[in-house]
Amino acid sequence: MLDRKYILENAAAVKENCLNRGNDSDIDQLVHLENRRRVKMTESQDFNRQANEKSKLIGKAPAEEREALKEQARTLREQKDTAQKEHDALDQQILEIQNRIPNMSHPAAPIGIDDKANLELRKSDCQPREFDFPVLDHVDLGSQLDLFDFEGGARVAGSGFYFLKNDAVLLELALQQYALRLLIDDGFTPVTTPDLATTEILNGTGYIPRGPETQIYSIENSNLNLVATAEITIGGLLAGQTLTAETLPVRICGTSHCFRTEAGAHGKASRGLYRVHQFTKVEMFAFTLPEQSEQMLEHFCELECRLFEGLEIPFRVVDTATGDLGGPAYRKYDLEAWMPGRGTSGEYGEVTSTSNCTDFQARRLNVRYKTKGEKGTRFVHTLNGTAIAISRAMIALLENHQQADGSVNIPEALRPWIGKDRIEP
RNA sequence: GGAUGGGUGGCCGAGUGGACGAAGGCGGCAGUCUUGAAAACUGCUGUACCCUUACGGGUACCCUGGGUUCGAAUCCCAGCCCAUCCGCCA
């Protein structure tokens, strides 16, 4: 959520930003309503002040004057209530518009309405292999090596669910260990998180449960929802807290399951593990001072690159275009891994993504910090980034490391946790 | 799931329906004293929002939401959360 005062003072810039992001929020209307709301607020406060003054007199007033004073106070309260109600109605309307306005965008973020405008920033040291045998995709590899059971998953929970089997199970655990180890060594505090969170926390992080277009599974008769990412729970971890500036940045990494309905996603590349309703993910998160967040985004991106270089998977990093940033991100880098089995001769597919949300999430989650000797508090900045999303990492891993004989080499970095150097039928 | 006791400022803790944004203490900050430190003493010490160029002023907030009242931390109703004990359980 953007700050209202900011919107009022920078209406033109906010409007332009909405345009760049393909968002049709009515900024003029918001400005108009907010100006009216201010008037009503002042009015209501003034009536209330007068009523308080009368009420204070009643205790000391002689008995014969009390009824008259009571009547006056009562009238003032009624006037206050009326003004207050009008104020609240305006406030509600403003909030509805305000909630739909996306974050501002980094001046360097490429402007464009969708991912076609994404700007490639760098490529991995590790280059795509030249295969001298017919390349299989992860579904076929998995079938030969008995790593997945999609039919079983569908039987139990419907299409989009799956069982991992045999070495794929070890691979999932190994990938988690590998990512967590690297992040812990970098100074993150590791956590496991709830896989459910309340609707308020989801809203605070910028996720909208229970709409027709929602990506979120909700639990009936409760305000709990299955999380789409640990970003939700870790972001919510400090909701409503005021931190002291010296403790920032706070960096947390967590592993959780991620649940996504993928509503409306049918038809897009969805074979196998690419687009599933549940997967496991190791997530990075940071609460920072405003002046630390740009640097932290670079660092998160650097860590993601290091993780995939370590897995010997070719990738590229793109600076995400304004129209593809989603609501909360100020700037976002996607890391796209080379997937040799995708398309006719291999394609890049998104495997991780890291965003600087500046104070956009913090404002709704109400996470603040206080600087010693300074009056008041300010909102922290939040950042999130995928360390490893297991399902997509597994696609890239299997497809890039496949061998002519149908086996798959395990990259050096994972061997300590798997206990073998190749997966064979 | 059953029983009981609780939710007040950074923390502890008081609070006859008007004096309460809230005693007292601790902690923190500033000062006096001291060669320095400690102790002692003095003062200050919540947050958000609104009005104001400023000085300053105002409104709200004592778990949450309703209600009673001219007036609620205080009374009433509902809910949430926490603690302890019992049962059940990976």
Coordinates of N, CA and C in Angstrom, one line a residue, chain A residues 82-281:
Chain A
T82 N -22.5 11.6 13.2 CA -22.9 11.8 11.8 C -21.6 12.0 10.9
A83 N -20.8 13.0 11.4 CA -19.6 13.3 10.7 C -18.7 12.1 10.6
Q84 N -18.6 11.4 11.7 CA -17.7 10.2 11.8 C -18.2 9.2 10.7
K85 N -19.5 8.9 10.7 CA -20.0 7.9 9.7 C -19.7 8.3 8.3
E86 N -19.9 9.6 8.0 CA -19.5 10.1 6.6 C -18.0 9.9 6.4
H87 N -17.2 10.2 7.4 CA -15.8 10.0 7.3 C -15.5 8.5 7.0
D88 N -16.1 7.6 7.8 CA -15.7 6.2 7.7 C -16.1 5.7 6.3
A89 N -17.3 6.1 5.8 CA -17.7 5.7 4.4 C -16.7 6.1 3.4
L90 N -16.2 7.4 3.5 CA -15.2 7.9 2.6 C -13.9 7.1 2.7
D91 N -13.6 6.9 3.9 CA -12.3 6.2 4.2 C -12.3 4.8 3.6
Q92 N -13.5 4.1 3.7 CA -13.6 2.8 3.1 C -13.5 2.8 1.6
Q93 N -14.1 3.8 0.9 CA -14.0 3.9 -0.5 C -12.5 4.2 -0.9
I94 N -11.9 5.1 -0.2 CA -10.5 5.4 -0.5 C -9.6 4.2 -0.4
L95 N -9.8 3.4 0.7 CA -9.1 2.2 1.0 C -9.2 1.2 -0.2
E96 N -10.4 1.1 -0.7 CA -10.6 0.2 -1.8 C -9.7 0.6 -3.0
I97 N -9.7 1.8 -3.3 CA -8.8 2.3 -4.4 C -7.4 2.1 -4.1
Q98 N -7.1 2.6 -2.9 CA -5.7 2.6 -2.4 C -5.1 1.2 -2.4
N99 N -5.9 0.2 -2.0 CA -5.4 -1.2 -2.0 C -5.0 -1.7 -3.3
R100 N -5.6 -1.2 -4.4 CA -5.3 -1.7 -5.7 C -4.2 -1.0 -6.4
I101 N -3.7 0.1 -5.8 CA -2.6 0.9 -6.4 C -1.3 0.1 -6.2
P102 N -0.5 -0.1 -7.2 CA 0.7 -0.9 -7.1 C 1.8 0.0 -6.5
N103 N 2.9 -0.6 -6.0 CA 4.0 0.2 -5.5 C 4.6 1.0 -6.7
M104 N 5.4 2.0 -6.3 CA 6.1 2.8 -7.3 C 7.2 1.9 -7.9
S105 N 7.8 2.3 -9.0 CA 8.8 1.4 -9.7 C 10.2 2.1 -9.6
H106 N 11.1 1.2 -9.6 CA 12.5 1.7 -9.6 C 12.8 2.4 -11.0
P107 N 13.4 3.6 -10.9 CA 13.6 4.3 -12.2 C 14.3 3.5 -13.3
A108 N 15.1 2.5 -12.9 CA 15.9 1.8 -13.8 C 15.1 0.6 -14.4
A109 N 13.9 0.2 -13.7 CA 13.2 -0.9 -14.1 C 12.7 -0.7 -15.6
P110 N 12.8 -1.7 -16.5 CA 12.4 -1.5 -17.8 C 10.9 -1.2 -17.9
I111 N 10.5 -0.3 -18.7 CA 9.0 0.0 -18.8 C 8.4 -0.8 -19.9
G112 N 7.3 -1.5 -19.6 CA 6.7 -2.3 -20.6 C 5.6 -3.1 -19.9
I113 N 4.6 -3.5 -20.7 CA 3.4 -4.0 -20.1 C 3.5 -5.5 -19.7
D114 N 4.4 -6.2 -20.3 CA 4.5 -7.6 -19.9 C 6.0 -8.1 -20.0
D115 N 6.2 -9.4 -19.8 CA 7.5 -9.9 -19.6 C 8.4 -9.8 -20.9
K116 N 7.7 -9.5 -22.0 CA 8.5 -9.3 -23.3 C 9.5 -8.1 -23.1
A117 N 9.1 -7.2 -22.2 CA 10.0 -6.0 -22.0 C 11.1 -6.3 -21.0
N118 N 11.1 -7.5 -20.4 CA 12.1 -7.7 -19.4 C 13.5 -7.6 -20.0
L119 N 14.4 -7.1 -19.2 CA 15.8 -6.8 -19.7 C 16.8 -7.8 -19.2
E120 N 17.5 -8.5 -20.0 CA 18.5 -9.4 -19.6 C 19.7 -8.7 -19.0
L121 N 20.0 -9.0 -17.8 CA 21.1 -8.3 -17.1 C 22.4 -9.1 -17.1
R122 N 22.4 -10.4 -17.0 CA 23.6 -11.2 -17.0 C 23.3 -12.6 -17.3
K123 N 24.3 -13.4 -17.7 CA 24.2 -14.8 -17.9 C 25.1 -15.5 -17.0
S124 N 24.8 -16.8 -16.7 CA 25.7 -17.5 -15.8 C 27.0 -17.9 -16.4
D125 N 28.0 -18.1 -15.6 CA 29.3 -18.6 -16.1 C 29.1 -19.9 -16.8
C126 N 28.2 -20.7 -16.2 CA 27.9 -22.1 -16.7 C 27.1 -21.9 -18.0
Q127 N 27.5 -22.5 -19.1 CA 26.8 -22.4 -20.4 C 26.0 -23.6 -20.7
P128 N 24.9 -23.4 -21.4 CA 24.1 -24.6 -21.8 C 25.0 -25.6 -22.5
R129 N 24.7 -26.9 -22.3 CA 25.5 -28.0 -22.9 C 25.1 -28.2 -24.3
E130 N 26.0 -28.8 -25.1 CA 25.7 -29.3 -26.4 C 25.4 -30.8 -26.2
F131 N 24.2 -31.2 -26.5 CA 23.9 -32.6 -26.3 C 24.2 -33.4 -27.6
D132 N 24.8 -34.5 -27.5 CA 25.0 -35.3 -28.7 C 24.1 -36.6 -28.7
F133 N 23.0 -36.4 -28.0 CA 22.0 -37.4 -28.0 C 20.6 -36.8 -27.8
P134 N 19.5 -37.5 -28.1 CA 18.2 -36.9 -28.0 C 17.9 -36.5 -26.6
V135 N 17.5 -35.2 -26.4 CA 17.3 -34.7 -25.0 C 15.9 -35.1 -24.5
L136 N 15.8 -35.5 -23.3 CA 14.5 -35.8 -22.7 C 14.1 -34.7 -21.8
D137 N 12.8 -34.5 -21.6 CA 12.4 -33.5 -20.6 C 12.2 -34.2 -19.3
H138 N 12.0 -33.4 -18.2 CA 12.0 -34.0 -16.9 C 11.0 -35.1 -16.6
V139 N 9.9 -34.9 -17.4 CA 8.8 -35.9 -17.2 C 9.2 -37.3 -17.7
D140 N 9.8 -37.3 -18.9 CA 10.3 -38.6 -19.4 C 11.4 -39.1 -18.6
L141 N 12.3 -38.2 -18.2 CA 13.5 -38.7 -17.3 C 12.9 -39.3 -16.0
G142 N 12.0 -38.6 -15.5 CA 11.4 -39.0 -14.2 C 10.7 -40.3 -14.3
S143 N 10.1 -40.5 -15.5 CA 9.4 -41.7 -15.7 C 10.3 -42.9 -15.8
Q144 N 11.4 -42.7 -16.6 CA 12.4 -43.8 -16.7 C 13.1 -44.1 -15.4
L145 N 13.3 -43.1 -14.6 CA 14.0 -43.2 -13.3 C 13.1 -43.5 -12.1
D146 N 11.8 -43.5 -12.4 CA 10.8 -43.7 -11.4 C 10.9 -42.7 -10.3
L147 N 10.9 -41.4 -10.6 CA 11.0 -40.3 -9.7 C 9.7 -39.6 -9.2
F148 N 8.7 -39.7 -10.1 CA 7.5 -39.0 -9.8 C 6.3 -39.9 -10.0
D149 N 5.2 -39.6 -9.3 CA 3.9 -40.3 -9.6 C 2.8 -39.2 -9.7
F150 N 2.6 -38.8 -10.9 CA 1.6 -37.8 -11.2 C 0.2 -38.4 -11.1
E151 N 0.0 -39.6 -11.6 CA -1.3 -40.3 -11.5 C -1.7 -40.4 -10.1
G152 N -0.8 -40.9 -9.3 CA -1.1 -41.1 -7.8 C -1.5 -39.8 -7.2
G153 N -0.8 -38.7 -7.5 CA -1.1 -37.4 -7.0 C -2.5 -37.0 -7.3
A154 N -2.8 -37.2 -8.6 CA -4.1 -36.8 -9.1 C -5.2 -37.6 -8.4
R155 N -4.9 -38.9 -8.2 CA -5.9 -39.8 -7.5 C -6.2 -39.2 -6.1
V156 N -5.2 -38.7 -5.5 CA -5.3 -38.3 -4.1 C -5.9 -36.9 -3.9
A157 N -5.4 -36.0 -4.8 CA -5.7 -34.6 -4.6 C -6.1 -33.9 -5.9
G158 N -6.1 -34.6 -7.0 CA -6.5 -34.0 -8.3 C -5.2 -33.6 -9.1
S159 N -5.5 -33.2 -10.3 CA -4.4 -32.8 -11.2 C -3.6 -31.7 -10.7
G160 N -2.3 -31.7 -10.8 CA -1.5 -30.7 -10.3 C -0.8 -31.1 -9.0
F161 N -1.2 -32.2 -8.5 CA -0.5 -32.8 -7.3 C 0.3 -34.0 -7.7
Y162 N 1.3 -34.4 -6.9 CA 2.2 -35.4 -7.4 C 2.9 -36.0 -6.1
F163 N 3.4 -37.2 -6.3 CA 4.3 -37.8 -5.3 C 5.7 -37.7 -5.9
L164 N 6.6 -37.3 -5.1 CA 8.0 -37.6 -5.4 C 8.3 -38.9 -4.9
K165 N 9.2 -39.6 -5.7 CA 9.6 -41.0 -5.3 C 11.1 -41.2 -5.3
N166 N 11.5 -42.2 -4.6 CA 12.9 -42.6 -4.7 C 13.9 -41.5 -4.6
D167 N 14.8 -41.4 -5.5 CA 15.9 -40.4 -5.4 C 15.3 -38.9 -5.5
A168 N 14.2 -38.7 -6.0 CA 13.6 -37.4 -6.1 C 13.3 -36.9 -4.7
V169 N 13.0 -37.8 -3.8 CA 12.8 -37.4 -2.4 C 14.1 -36.9 -1.8
L170 N 15.1 -37.7 -2.0 CA 16.4 -37.3 -1.5 C 16.9 -36.0 -2.1
L171 N 16.5 -35.9 -3.4 CA 16.9 -34.6 -4.1 C 16.2 -33.4 -3.5
E172 N 14.9 -33.6 -3.1 CA 14.2 -32.5 -2.5 C 14.9 -32.1 -1.2
L173 N 15.2 -33.1 -0.4 CA 15.8 -32.8 0.9 C 17.2 -32.2 0.7
A174 N 17.9 -32.7 -0.3 CA 19.3 -32.3 -0.5 C 19.3 -30.8 -1.0
L175 N 18.4 -30.5 -1.8 CA 18.3 -29.1 -2.3 C 18.0 -28.1 -1.1
Q176 N 17.1 -28.6 -0.2 CA 16.8 -27.7 0.9 C 18.0 -27.5 1.8
Q177 N 18.7 -28.6 2.1 CA 19.9 -28.6 2.9 C 21.0 -27.7 2.3
Y178 N 21.2 -27.9 1.0 CA 22.2 -27.1 0.2 C 21.9 -25.6 0.3
A179 N 20.6 -25.2 0.1 CA 20.2 -23.8 0.1 C 20.3 -23.2 1.5
L180 N 19.8 -24.0 2.5 CA 19.8 -23.5 3.8 C 21.3 -23.3 4.3
R181 N 22.1 -24.3 4.0 CA 23.5 -24.2 4.5 C 24.1 -22.9 4.0
L182 N 24.0 -22.6 2.7 CA 24.6 -21.5 2.1 C 24.0 -20.2 2.7
L183 N 22.7 -20.1 3.0 CA 22.1 -18.9 3.6 C 22.5 -18.7 5.0
I184 N 22.6 -19.9 5.8 CA 23.0 -19.8 7.2 C 24.4 -19.2 7.2
D185 N 25.3 -19.8 6.3 CA 26.7 -19.3 6.3 C 26.7 -17.8 5.9
D186 N 25.8 -17.4 5.2 CA 25.8 -15.9 4.8 C 25.2 -15.1 5.9
G187 N 24.7 -15.7 7.0 CA 24.2 -14.9 8.1 C 22.7 -14.9 8.3
F188 N 21.9 -15.6 7.5 CA 20.5 -15.7 7.7 C 20.1 -16.5 9.0
T189 N 19.0 -16.1 9.6 CA 18.5 -17.0 10.6 C 17.5 -17.9 10.0
P190 N 17.7 -19.2 10.1 CA 16.8 -20.2 9.5 C 15.5 -20.4 10.3
V191 N 14.4 -20.6 9.6 CA 13.2 -20.9 10.3 C 12.4 -21.9 9.5
T192 N 11.6 -22.7 10.2 CA 10.5 -23.3 9.5 C 9.2 -22.6 9.9
T193 N 8.3 -22.5 9.0 CA 7.1 -21.6 9.2 C 5.8 -22.3 9.2
P194 N 4.8 -21.7 9.7 CA 3.5 -22.3 9.5 C 3.2 -22.4 8.0
D195 N 2.4 -23.4 7.6 CA 2.0 -23.5 6.2 C 0.7 -22.8 6.0
L196 N 0.1 -22.3 7.1 CA -1.1 -21.5 7.0 C -0.9 -20.1 7.6
A197 N -1.7 -19.2 7.1 CA -1.6 -17.9 7.7 C -3.0 -17.2 7.6
T198 N -3.3 -16.3 8.5 CA -4.6 -15.6 8.5 C -4.7 -14.7 7.3
T199 N -6.0 -14.4 7.0 CA -6.3 -13.5 5.8 C -5.6 -12.2 6.0
E200 N -5.6 -11.7 7.2 CA -5.0 -10.3 7.5 C -3.5 -10.3 7.1
I201 N -2.8 -11.4 7.4 CA -1.4 -11.5 7.1 C -1.2 -11.6 5.6
L202 N -2.1 -12.3 4.9 CA -2.0 -12.4 3.5 C -2.2 -11.0 2.8
N203 N -3.2 -10.3 3.3 CA -3.5 -9.0 2.8 C -2.3 -8.1 3.0
G204 N -1.7 -8.2 4.2 CA -0.6 -7.4 4.5 C 0.6 -7.6 3.6
T205 N 0.7 -8.8 3.1 CA 1.9 -9.1 2.2 C 1.5 -8.8 0.8
G206 N 0.2 -8.5 0.5 CA -0.2 -8.1 -0.8 C -0.9 -9.3 -1.6
Y207 N -1.2 -10.3 -0.9 CA -1.9 -11.4 -1.5 C -3.4 -11.3 -1.2
I208 N -4.3 -11.6 -2.2 CA -5.7 -11.4 -2.0 C -6.4 -12.8 -2.0
P209 N -6.7 -13.3 -0.9 CA -7.4 -14.6 -0.8 C -8.9 -14.4 -1.1
R210 N -9.6 -15.4 -1.5 CA -11.0 -15.4 -1.5 C -11.6 -14.6 -2.6
G211 N -10.9 -14.1 -3.6 CA -11.5 -13.5 -4.7 C -11.7 -14.6 -5.8
P212 N -12.4 -14.2 -6.9 CA -12.6 -15.1 -8.0 C -11.3 -15.5 -8.7
E213 N -10.3 -14.6 -8.7 CA -9.0 -14.8 -9.4 C -7.9 -15.2 -8.5
T214 N -8.3 -15.6 -7.3 CA -7.3 -15.8 -6.3 C -6.4 -17.0 -6.6
Q215 N -5.2 -16.9 -6.1 CA -4.2 -18.0 -6.3 C -4.1 -18.8 -5.0
I216 N -5.0 -18.5 -4.0 CA -4.8 -18.9 -2.7 C -5.9 -20.0 -2.3
Y217 N -5.5 -21.0 -1.7 CA -6.5 -22.0 -1.1 C -6.8 -21.5 0.3
S218 N -8.1 -21.5 0.6 CA -8.6 -21.0 1.9 C -9.2 -22.2 2.6
I219 N -9.2 -22.1 3.9 CA -9.8 -23.1 4.8 C -11.2 -22.7 5.1
E220 N -12.1 -23.5 4.9 CA -13.5 -23.2 5.1 C -13.8 -22.9 6.6
N221 N -14.7 -22.0 6.9 CA -15.1 -21.7 8.3 C -13.9 -21.3 9.2
S222 N -13.0 -20.6 8.6 CA -11.9 -20.0 9.4 C -11.3 -18.9 8.6
N223 N -10.4 -18.1 9.2 CA -9.7 -17.1 8.4 C -8.3 -17.5 8.1
L224 N -8.1 -18.8 7.9 CA -6.8 -19.3 7.6 C -6.7 -19.7 6.1
N225 N -5.5 -19.6 5.6 CA -5.3 -19.9 4.2 C -4.0 -20.6 4.1
L226 N -3.9 -21.5 3.1 CA -2.6 -22.2 2.8 C -1.7 -21.2 2.2
V227 N -0.5 -21.1 2.6 CA 0.4 -20.0 2.1 C 0.9 -20.4 0.7
A228 N 1.1 -19.3 -0.1 CA 1.6 -19.5 -1.5 C 3.1 -19.4 -1.5
T229 N 3.6 -19.0 -0.4 CA 5.1 -18.8 -0.2 C 5.4 -18.5 1.2
A230 N 6.6 -18.8 1.7 CA 7.0 -18.5 3.1 C 7.2 -16.9 3.2
E231 N 7.2 -16.2 2.1 CA 7.3 -14.8 2.1 C 6.1 -14.3 3.0
I232 N 5.0 -14.9 2.9 CA 3.8 -14.5 3.6 C 4.0 -14.7 5.1
T233 N 4.4 -15.8 5.5 CA 4.6 -16.0 7.0 C 5.8 -15.3 7.6
I234 N 6.9 -15.3 6.8 CA 8.0 -14.6 7.4 C 7.8 -13.1 7.4
G235 N 7.2 -12.5 6.4 CA 6.8 -11.1 6.4 C 5.9 -10.8 7.6
G236 N 4.9 -11.8 7.8 CA 4.0 -11.6 8.9 C 4.6 -11.8 10.3
L237 N 5.7 -12.4 10.3 CA 6.4 -12.7 11.6 C 6.5 -11.5 12.4
L238 N 6.8 -10.3 11.8 CA 7.0 -9.1 12.6 C 5.9 -8.1 12.5
A239 N 4.8 -8.6 12.0 CA 3.6 -7.6 11.8 C 3.3 -6.9 13.1
G240 N 3.1 -5.6 13.0 CA 2.7 -4.8 14.2 C 3.9 -4.5 15.1
Q241 N 5.1 -4.9 14.7 CA 6.2 -4.7 15.6 C 7.0 -3.4 15.3
T242 N 7.6 -2.8 16.3 CA 8.5 -1.7 16.1 C 9.9 -2.1 16.5
L243 N 10.8 -2.1 15.5 CA 12.1 -2.6 15.8 C 13.0 -1.4 16.0
T244 N 14.1 -1.6 16.7 CA 15.1 -0.5 16.8 C 16.0 -0.6 15.6
A245 N 16.4 0.6 15.1 CA 17.2 0.7 13.9 C 18.5 -0.1 13.9
E246 N 19.1 -0.2 15.1 CA 20.4 -1.0 15.2 C 20.2 -2.4 14.8
T247 N 19.0 -3.0 15.0 CA 18.8 -4.4 14.8 C 18.7 -4.7 13.3
L248 N 18.5 -3.7 12.5 CA 18.3 -3.9 11.1 C 19.7 -4.0 10.3
P249 N 19.8 -4.7 9.3 CA 18.7 -5.5 8.7 C 18.5 -6.8 9.4
V250 N 17.3 -7.3 9.4 CA 16.9 -8.6 9.9 C 16.8 -9.5 8.7
R251 N 17.5 -10.6 8.7 CA 17.5 -11.5 7.5 C 17.1 -12.9 8.0
I252 N 16.0 -13.4 7.4 CA 15.5 -14.7 7.8 C 15.3 -15.6 6.5
C253 N 15.7 -16.8 6.6 CA 15.4 -17.8 5.5 C 14.5 -18.9 6.1
G254 N 13.6 -19.3 5.3 CA 12.7 -20.3 5.8 C 12.3 -21.3 4.7
T255 N 12.0 -22.5 5.2 CA 11.5 -23.5 4.2 C 10.1 -23.8 4.5
S256 N 9.3 -23.8 3.5 CA 7.8 -24.1 3.7 C 7.3 -24.8 2.5
H257 N 6.1 -25.3 2.6 CA 5.3 -25.7 1.4 C 4.6 -24.5 0.8
C258 N 4.4 -24.6 -0.4 CA 3.7 -23.5 -1.1 C 2.5 -24.1 -1.9
F259 N 1.4 -23.4 -1.7 CA 0.1 -23.9 -2.3 C -0.4 -22.9 -3.2
R260 N -0.7 -23.3 -4.4 CA -1.3 -22.3 -5.4 C -2.3 -22.9 -6.2
T261 N -3.5 -22.2 -6.4 CA -4.6 -22.8 -7.1 C -4.2 -22.7 -8.6
E262 N -3.4 -21.8 -9.0 CA -3.0 -21.6 -10.4 C -4.3 -21.4 -11.3
A263 N -5.3 -20.6 -10.7 CA -6.5 -20.4 -11.4 C -6.2 -19.6 -12.7
G264 N -6.8 -20.1 -13.8 CA -6.6 -19.4 -15.1 C -5.3 -19.7 -15.7
A265 N -4.5 -20.6 -15.2 CA -3.2 -20.8 -15.7 C -3.2 -22.0 -16.7
H266 N -4.3 -22.6 -16.9 CA -4.4 -23.7 -17.9 C -3.9 -23.3 -19.2
G267 N -3.2 -24.2 -19.9 CA -2.8 -23.8 -21.3 C -1.4 -23.3 -21.3
K268 N -1.0 -22.6 -20.2 CA 0.4 -22.2 -20.2 C 1.3 -23.5 -19.9
A269 N 2.6 -23.3 -20.2 CA 3.5 -24.5 -20.0 C 3.2 -25.1 -18.6
S270 N 2.7 -26.3 -18.6 CA 2.2 -26.8 -17.4 C 2.5 -28.3 -17.2
R271 N 3.3 -28.8 -18.2 CA 3.6 -30.2 -18.2 C 4.5 -30.5 -16.9
G272 N 4.2 -31.7 -16.3 CA 5.0 -32.1 -15.2 C 5.1 -31.2 -14.0
L273 N 6.3 -30.9 -13.6 CA 6.4 -30.2 -12.3 C 6.4 -28.7 -12.5
Y274 N 6.3 -28.2 -13.7 CA 6.5 -26.8 -13.9 C 5.5 -25.9 -13.2
R275 N 4.2 -26.3 -13.3 CA 3.2 -25.5 -12.7 C 2.3 -26.4 -11.9
V276 N 2.6 -26.5 -10.6 CA 1.9 -27.4 -9.7 C 1.2 -26.7 -8.6
H277 N 0.3 -27.4 -7.9 CA -0.5 -26.8 -6.8 C 0.3 -26.8 -5.5
Q278 N 1.3 -27.6 -5.4 CA 2.0 -27.7 -4.1 C 3.5 -27.9 -4.4
F279 N 4.4 -27.2 -3.8 CA 5.8 -27.5 -3.9 C 6.5 -27.0 -2.6
T280 N 7.7 -27.3 -2.5 CA 8.5 -26.9 -1.3 C 9.5 -25.8 -1.8
K281 N 9.7 -24.9 -0.9 CA 10.5 -23.7 -1.3 C 11.3 -23.2 -0.1

